[in-house]
């Protein structure tokens, strides 16, 4: 556990008692603070009370008396689409509002670090798509290389739950826009920006607010090294802001779309090969085509970002390449579930928006596509450009019929349920084709989350293949 520093003896309110909220309360208590916890859910309040926390009704008059700060769980909108009433009351009372990420950065470094031979490092990864895979890949490479590494944040453990890093240890954080938008301290040693596509627009009042939340990771504290994907204009803008000159190697530009020129430090992927350039010269090259855990151009972008991050810590290209080959990928992200009769079954349930689904479609040539769900703002734009890869679509979800109308001349059927979609796709798939779950939509119309949706896909694939294997 990371004990919170700077609040010893202070009364600190905690709003939201899920994983991050309870972890923050425990860390505050470990640091000598008095946590005052609240959640709209009576069950959540009861669980917190059972741990000995003081349940403090933040909706009542006078709730902020002698409260030094409010710590907010990331799932609670604080400003848009409308200000949260409890957070607004904290503003009115002059109580500073923070989150667990801010607590982490103000607390992780201690005086004990002065006695370590090599100070620990924090790598923070944000972006719209690929940040989970990138963070996990960085952690995997560091572990493969024998470096102490912990994976936390929006993936793995909560940031306050990790162990204090030891000599030369690295903490790898995946940070969502919900986490970066509110943190009062953001000071990673290495900050990574993968890409930007429209997502969470209601929460951030549009694309500009969404990008502003991501940009805070680079603007608030200033990382020692910035690794920035420049395949979108927002990344190009951010890269330009971070560098003092074209040769400033505190910035590493990455791309999965083009060769990057110039005197600076760059890592890019073209036609399945990753290249590293410094001062206009090629330093290293890796063949990504045979790496099963990183299929498709979108994963090659993730590989570039992870490569740049660990190179900035001094790891050798040969070690990185070896580690890439042993990376198995993440569940629900281009996850190879099964292969039978020359047909691959791939679970990309995490493809919850049109852009990420389009990248999944681009990774395979002949696809039986399972799609649909709770459609996000912006429609299917990027997906429509990749429909040439689709042999047939099988549309699921409560509004499957409306979703299917956007597919035009692409062969499709309205399946509604995962069970029917998988059964039909498996029965019709031919050798060389891929049955791909890449919904291009949220899961909440039928499932609690994208993980549950992916698990159902895996279960239905297993059942379909078992029926095929039955004699007679």
XYZ file of C-alpha atoms in Angstrom:
472
model
C 0.000 0.000 0.000
C 1.082 3.575 -0.722
C 0.398 5.556 2.464
C -0.866 9.059 1.660
C 1.525 11.821 2.644
C 0.669 15.356 3.733
C -2.705 14.764 5.401
C -1.727 13.339 8.794
C -4.349 14.385 11.360
C -6.628 15.886 8.709
C -10.239 14.962 7.986
C -10.464 13.883 4.307
C -13.780 13.118 2.614
C -13.949 10.250 0.128
C -16.818 10.157 -2.389
C -17.480 6.821 -4.115
C -16.634 3.539 -2.437
C -15.758 1.210 -5.279
C -12.292 -0.256 -5.773
C -10.428 3.044 -6.039
C -12.454 4.834 -3.355
C -11.924 2.188 -0.693
C -8.245 1.882 -1.601
C -7.880 5.665 -1.234
C -9.597 5.565 2.150
C -7.263 2.805 3.356
C -4.208 4.686 2.103
C -5.367 7.886 3.791
C -5.820 6.044 7.063
C -2.365 4.456 6.689
C -0.926 7.958 6.316
C -2.548 9.201 9.515
C -5.555 10.975 8.015
C -9.155 10.530 9.159
C -11.194 9.368 6.136
C -14.867 10.374 6.062
C -16.545 8.182 3.465
C -19.762 8.472 1.471
C -21.505 6.697 -1.394
C -25.065 6.924 -2.685
C -25.301 3.149 -2.289
C -26.306 1.969 1.182
C -24.587 -1.360 0.532
C -21.313 0.413 -0.281
C -21.592 2.509 2.887
C -22.223 -0.632 4.922
C -19.131 -2.356 3.483
C -16.994 0.681 4.296
C -18.414 0.884 7.796
C -17.519 -2.761 8.329
C -13.880 -1.777 7.704
C -14.098 0.782 10.467
C -14.443 3.891 8.286
C -16.567 6.784 9.479
C -19.579 7.135 7.178
C -20.146 10.860 6.699
C -23.209 12.137 4.821
C -21.784 14.631 2.336
C -25.265 15.749 1.275
C -26.221 17.283 4.610
C -25.747 20.886 5.642
C -22.419 21.546 7.346
C -20.841 18.406 5.891
C -17.643 20.262 4.964
C -16.843 21.637 8.406
C -13.148 20.915 9.189
C -12.762 18.819 5.994
C -9.382 19.453 4.339
C -10.008 17.794 0.954
C -12.437 15.673 -1.054
C -11.204 12.583 -2.926
C -13.502 11.558 -5.783
C -13.692 8.167 -7.504
C -13.054 8.414 -11.282
C -16.466 7.073 -12.281
C -18.226 10.121 -10.815
C -18.607 13.009 -13.309
C -17.598 16.222 -11.594
C -18.293 18.919 -14.185
C -20.029 17.686 -17.342
C -22.688 17.005 -18.449
C -23.762 18.796 -15.218
C -21.746 19.422 -12.037
C -22.115 16.706 -9.426
C -24.081 18.201 -6.531
C -21.701 16.977 -3.809
C -18.621 18.125 -5.676
C -20.260 21.481 -6.386
C -20.953 21.882 -2.676
C -17.258 21.180 -1.961
C -16.313 23.901 -4.452
C -18.676 26.318 -2.732
C -17.102 25.490 0.632
C -13.588 25.997 -0.751
C -12.634 22.348 -0.195
C -9.943 21.140 -2.678
C -11.098 18.239 -4.864
C -8.664 15.507 -5.939
C -8.652 11.810 -6.842
C -6.567 8.728 -6.073
C -4.165 9.458 -8.935
C -3.360 12.836 -7.392
C -2.852 11.131 -4.012
C -0.509 8.615 -5.624
C 1.760 11.188 -7.240
C 1.959 13.302 -4.086
C 2.807 10.227 -1.980
C 4.796 7.639 -3.971
C 8.210 9.303 -3.619
C 9.551 9.229 -0.059
C 12.734 10.259 1.738
C 13.813 6.608 1.600
C 14.420 6.988 -2.130
C 17.532 9.008 -1.287
C 19.123 5.790 -0.021
C 18.405 3.772 -3.178
C 21.058 3.209 -5.816
C 18.531 3.762 -8.615
C 15.434 5.838 -7.972
C 12.134 4.204 -8.955
C 10.383 5.414 -12.089
C 6.734 5.912 -13.013
C 5.536 5.384 -16.595
C 1.990 6.648 -17.265
C 0.075 5.700 -20.412
C -3.024 7.456 -21.729
C -4.870 7.751 -25.045
C -8.136 6.617 -26.585
C -7.236 3.166 -27.867
C -4.450 0.743 -27.028
C -3.461 2.150 -23.654
C -4.255 -1.093 -21.802
C -2.237 -3.206 -24.223
C 0.598 -0.671 -24.244
C 0.781 -0.537 -20.445
C 0.619 -4.327 -20.149
C 3.286 -4.727 -22.827
C 5.623 -2.302 -21.048
C 5.123 -4.225 -17.815
C 5.716 -7.536 -19.610
C 8.966 -6.361 -21.200
C 10.295 -4.985 -17.913
C 9.443 -8.221 -16.110
C 11.048 -10.277 -18.883
C 14.187 -8.160 -18.542
C 14.348 -8.822 -14.800
C 13.256 -5.343 -13.723
C 10.895 -4.895 -10.791
C 7.609 -3.732 -12.292
C 4.055 -3.168 -11.061
C 1.021 -2.576 -13.290
C -1.725 -0.385 -11.877
C -4.308 2.325 -12.465
C -7.068 1.590 -14.945
C -5.622 -1.917 -15.323
C -4.196 -4.338 -12.780
C -4.200 -3.072 -9.197
C -5.484 0.225 -7.854
C -2.741 2.821 -7.640
C -2.876 3.034 -3.863
C -2.873 -0.755 -3.474
C 0.574 -1.354 -4.972
C 3.709 -1.948 -2.923
C 6.129 0.954 -2.508
C 8.576 0.500 -5.413
C 12.075 -0.682 -4.532
C 15.539 0.060 -5.898
C 15.193 0.599 -9.662
C 11.533 -0.403 -9.567
C 9.082 0.796 -12.201
C 5.384 1.525 -11.735
C 3.426 1.331 -15.010
C 0.094 3.158 -14.902
C -2.722 3.064 -17.410
C -4.667 6.296 -16.940
C -8.068 7.098 -18.427
C -9.334 10.595 -19.097
C -11.554 10.189 -16.024
C -8.394 9.822 -13.940
C -6.240 12.513 -15.549
C -8.929 15.214 -15.686
C -9.102 15.789 -11.930
C -5.747 14.749 -10.424
C -4.016 17.694 -8.755
C -0.591 16.073 -9.138
C 0.528 14.386 -12.379
C 4.290 13.908 -12.418
C 5.304 10.690 -14.205
C 8.895 10.224 -15.290
C 7.719 8.943 -18.678
C 4.337 9.891 -20.159
C 2.846 8.071 -23.156
C 0.058 9.312 -25.439
C -1.111 6.626 -27.871
C -3.788 8.323 -29.988
C -7.021 10.270 -29.827
C -10.410 9.330 -31.246
C -13.884 10.478 -30.131
C -14.978 8.829 -26.878
C -16.619 9.836 -23.583
C -17.809 13.036 -25.235
C -20.696 13.624 -22.826
C -18.350 13.379 -19.840
C -15.944 15.944 -21.323
C -18.397 18.203 -23.205
C -16.926 17.318 -26.593
C -13.678 16.267 -28.222
C -11.784 19.358 -27.067
C -12.567 18.673 -23.426
C -11.635 15.010 -23.881
C -8.249 15.949 -25.351
C -7.718 18.545 -22.627
C -8.158 15.818 -20.003
C -5.528 13.659 -21.720
C -3.164 16.599 -22.236
C -3.033 17.270 -18.475
C -0.725 14.253 -18.078
C 1.918 16.199 -19.996
C 1.106 19.765 -18.989
C 0.660 19.614 -15.214
C 4.084 18.400 -14.138
C 6.166 17.936 -17.241
C 7.533 14.384 -17.650
C 11.253 13.790 -18.137
C 10.375 12.044 -21.394
C 7.225 12.268 -23.526
C 6.259 9.521 -25.977
C 3.552 10.776 -28.308
C 1.645 9.169 -31.168
C 1.522 11.621 -34.045
C -0.931 9.905 -36.370
C -3.654 12.426 -35.421
C -3.491 16.210 -35.340
C -3.913 16.289 -31.551
C -0.762 14.200 -31.131
C 1.114 16.429 -33.574
C 0.046 19.485 -31.588
C 1.045 17.904 -28.284
C 4.423 16.763 -29.622
C 5.133 20.264 -30.866
C 4.328 21.708 -27.453
C 6.612 19.296 -25.617
C 9.767 19.774 -27.691
C 12.126 22.758 -27.526
C 13.573 21.947 -30.949
C 13.388 19.340 -33.720
C 16.352 17.507 -32.159
C 14.994 17.510 -28.581
C 15.211 13.848 -27.597
C 13.123 14.308 -24.477
C 10.328 13.693 -26.996
C 9.931 10.372 -28.810
C 7.429 10.524 -31.659
C 5.694 7.294 -32.654
C 3.615 6.293 -35.679
C 1.999 3.232 -37.203
C 1.138 5.081 -40.415
C 4.331 6.580 -41.827
C 8.086 6.932 -41.624
C 9.129 9.706 -39.248
C 11.958 11.942 -40.445
C 14.053 14.564 -38.727
C 16.927 14.839 -36.252
C 14.941 13.796 -33.178
C 14.070 10.423 -31.647
C 11.351 8.450 -33.451
C 9.872 4.957 -33.452
C 7.509 3.905 -36.232
C 6.038 0.782 -37.822
C 5.574 0.196 -41.549
C 4.570 -3.027 -43.308
C 5.052 -5.008 -40.095
C 8.531 -3.721 -39.225
C 9.306 -1.445 -36.276
C 12.162 1.004 -36.749
C 13.961 3.250 -34.286
C 15.668 6.398 -35.580
C 17.854 8.895 -33.719
C 19.575 11.909 -35.238
C 18.456 10.804 -38.683
C 19.997 7.319 -38.438
C 18.345 3.954 -37.940
C 19.322 2.434 -34.597
C 17.281 -0.763 -34.607
C 14.616 -2.711 -36.503
C 12.166 -5.388 -35.279
C 9.959 -7.722 -37.313
C 6.493 -7.593 -35.746
C 4.704 -9.788 -38.275
C 5.144 -13.088 -36.458
C 4.207 -11.853 -32.985
C 0.894 -13.566 -32.222
C 0.044 -11.297 -29.284
C 0.278 -8.113 -31.388
C -1.802 -8.597 -34.564
C -2.652 -5.692 -36.861
C -1.469 -2.132 -37.373
C -3.195 -0.874 -34.217
C -1.144 -3.298 -32.136
C 1.974 -2.246 -34.015
C 1.298 1.272 -32.744
C 1.076 -0.166 -29.231
C 4.380 -1.952 -29.842
C 6.015 1.325 -30.913
C 4.807 3.081 -27.764
C 5.944 0.280 -25.453
C 9.285 -0.039 -27.262
C 9.919 3.695 -26.888
C 9.010 3.624 -23.194
C 11.387 0.818 -22.264
C 14.131 2.131 -24.552
C 13.924 5.391 -22.612
C 14.833 3.323 -19.528
C 17.856 1.850 -21.293
C 16.652 -1.622 -22.337
C 18.356 -3.128 -25.389
C 16.380 -3.707 -28.634
C 17.248 -7.414 -28.655
C 15.770 -7.929 -25.182
C 12.656 -5.981 -26.153
C 12.156 -8.093 -29.278
C 12.484 -11.313 -27.305
C 9.945 -10.085 -24.765
C 7.479 -9.084 -27.494
C 7.413 -12.667 -28.783
C 6.354 -14.012 -25.387
C 3.560 -11.449 -24.930
C 0.187 -13.188 -24.952
C -1.984 -10.107 -25.317
C -4.842 -9.096 -23.036
C -8.253 -10.667 -22.621
C -10.942 -9.075 -24.808
C -8.377 -7.202 -26.924
C -7.619 -9.025 -30.212
C -7.612 -12.206 -28.118
C -7.301 -15.416 -30.112
C -9.895 -17.650 -28.446
C -9.759 -20.731 -30.682
C -8.820 -21.997 -34.113
C -10.599 -24.897 -35.778
C -10.847 -26.011 -39.380
C -8.756 -23.091 -40.508
C -11.154 -20.591 -38.864
C -9.932 -18.219 -36.159
C -12.176 -16.927 -33.390
C -11.024 -13.560 -32.029
C -12.448 -11.707 -29.037
C -12.078 -7.910 -29.242
C -14.963 -7.015 -26.937
C -12.954 -3.969 -25.794
C -13.580 -2.451 -29.250
C -16.394 -0.354 -27.809
C -16.153 2.540 -30.275
C -16.093 2.821 -34.048
C -12.412 3.656 -34.333
C -11.179 0.701 -32.290
C -13.539 -1.641 -34.155
C -12.253 -0.308 -37.482
C -8.696 -1.112 -36.443
C -9.727 -4.622 -35.453
C -11.422 -5.129 -38.831
C -8.310 -3.903 -40.632
C -6.203 -6.604 -38.954
C -7.874 -9.556 -40.728
C -8.682 -10.116 -44.427
C -11.939 -12.145 -44.376
C -14.183 -11.595 -41.384
C -17.433 -12.912 -39.991
C -18.108 -9.841 -37.884
C -20.153 -9.900 -34.663
C -21.114 -6.326 -33.863
C -23.704 -4.143 -32.181
C -24.768 -3.007 -28.737
C -25.315 0.407 -27.213
C -24.124 2.708 -29.972
C -21.925 5.648 -29.027
C -22.145 9.207 -30.273
C -20.609 9.710 -33.700
C -21.947 6.623 -35.453
C -19.923 4.039 -37.340
C -17.895 6.375 -39.589
C -14.425 4.757 -39.376
C -15.919 1.243 -39.482
C -17.601 1.822 -42.831
C -14.190 2.257 -44.475
C -13.227 -1.304 -43.439
C -16.389 -3.144 -44.497
C -14.558 -4.567 -47.503
C -12.944 -7.005 -45.051
C -16.346 -8.258 -43.885
C -17.780 -11.397 -45.488
C -20.902 -11.080 -43.344
C -21.985 -9.240 -40.186
C -24.046 -10.695 -37.360
C -25.650 -7.887 -35.363
C -26.427 -8.261 -31.657
C -28.046 -5.961 -29.112
C -31.444 -4.615 -28.221
C -31.346 -2.194 -31.163
C -29.721 -4.604 -33.600
C -32.127 -3.715 -36.380
C -31.251 -0.022 -36.289
C -27.531 -0.804 -36.079
C -27.822 -3.104 -39.109
C -29.338 -0.325 -41.237
C -25.949 1.421 -41.251
C -24.196 -1.540 -42.887
C -25.596 -0.818 -46.331
C -24.848 -3.505 -48.918
C -22.629 -5.523 -46.582
C -24.237 -8.954 -46.093
C -25.663 -9.149 -42.605
C -28.302 -10.655 -40.396
C -29.945 -9.471 -37.194
C -28.956 -12.046 -34.579
C -29.824 -10.063 -31.441
C -28.123 -12.515 -29.043
C -24.491 -13.584 -28.782
C -25.503 -17.247 -28.778
C -27.272 -16.992 -32.130
C -24.566 -14.774 -33.679
C -21.718 -17.132 -32.767
C -23.654 -20.240 -33.777
C -24.501 -18.799 -37.194
C -21.020 -17.365 -37.817
C -19.310 -20.608 -36.807
C -21.605 -22.656 -39.028
C -21.060 -20.425 -42.065
C -17.340 -19.644 -41.698
C -14.942 -21.131 -44.246
C -11.245 -21.920 -44.000
C -9.136 -18.767 -43.857
C -11.871 -16.652 -42.318
C -11.983 -15.026 -38.873
C -15.020 -14.872 -36.618
C -14.399 -11.541 -34.908
C -16.245 -9.934 -32.017
C -15.518 -6.209 -32.370
C -18.831 -4.598 -31.392
C -18.184 -0.900 -32.175
C -20.601 -0.230 -29.318
C -20.871 -0.309 -25.552
C -22.134 -3.435 -23.836
C -24.582 -2.021 -21.321
C -27.770 -2.893 -23.231
C -27.115 -6.610 -22.606
C -24.089 -6.943 -20.286
C -22.658 -5.305 -17.177
C -19.401 -4.512 -18.998
C -17.303 -5.419 -22.024
C -15.570 -8.173 -20.033
C -18.865 -9.993 -19.479
C -19.649 -9.647 -23.187
C -16.263 -11.090 -24.131
C -16.691 -13.949 -21.676
C -20.054 -14.783 -23.256
C -18.429 -14.805 -26.697
C -15.767 -17.234 -25.466
C -18.410 -19.465 -23.884
C -20.495 -19.505 -27.073
C -17.457 -20.270 -29.225
C -16.558 -23.167 -26.924
C -20.127 -24.465 -27.166
C -20.258 -24.102 -30.943
C -16.972 -25.952 -31.449
C -18.089 -28.682 -29.053
C -21.256 -29.218 -31.114
C -19.161 -29.429 -34.266
C -16.915 -32.058 -32.681
C -19.809 -34.283 -31.624
C -20.038 -37.542 -33.637
C -22.876 -37.848 -36.121
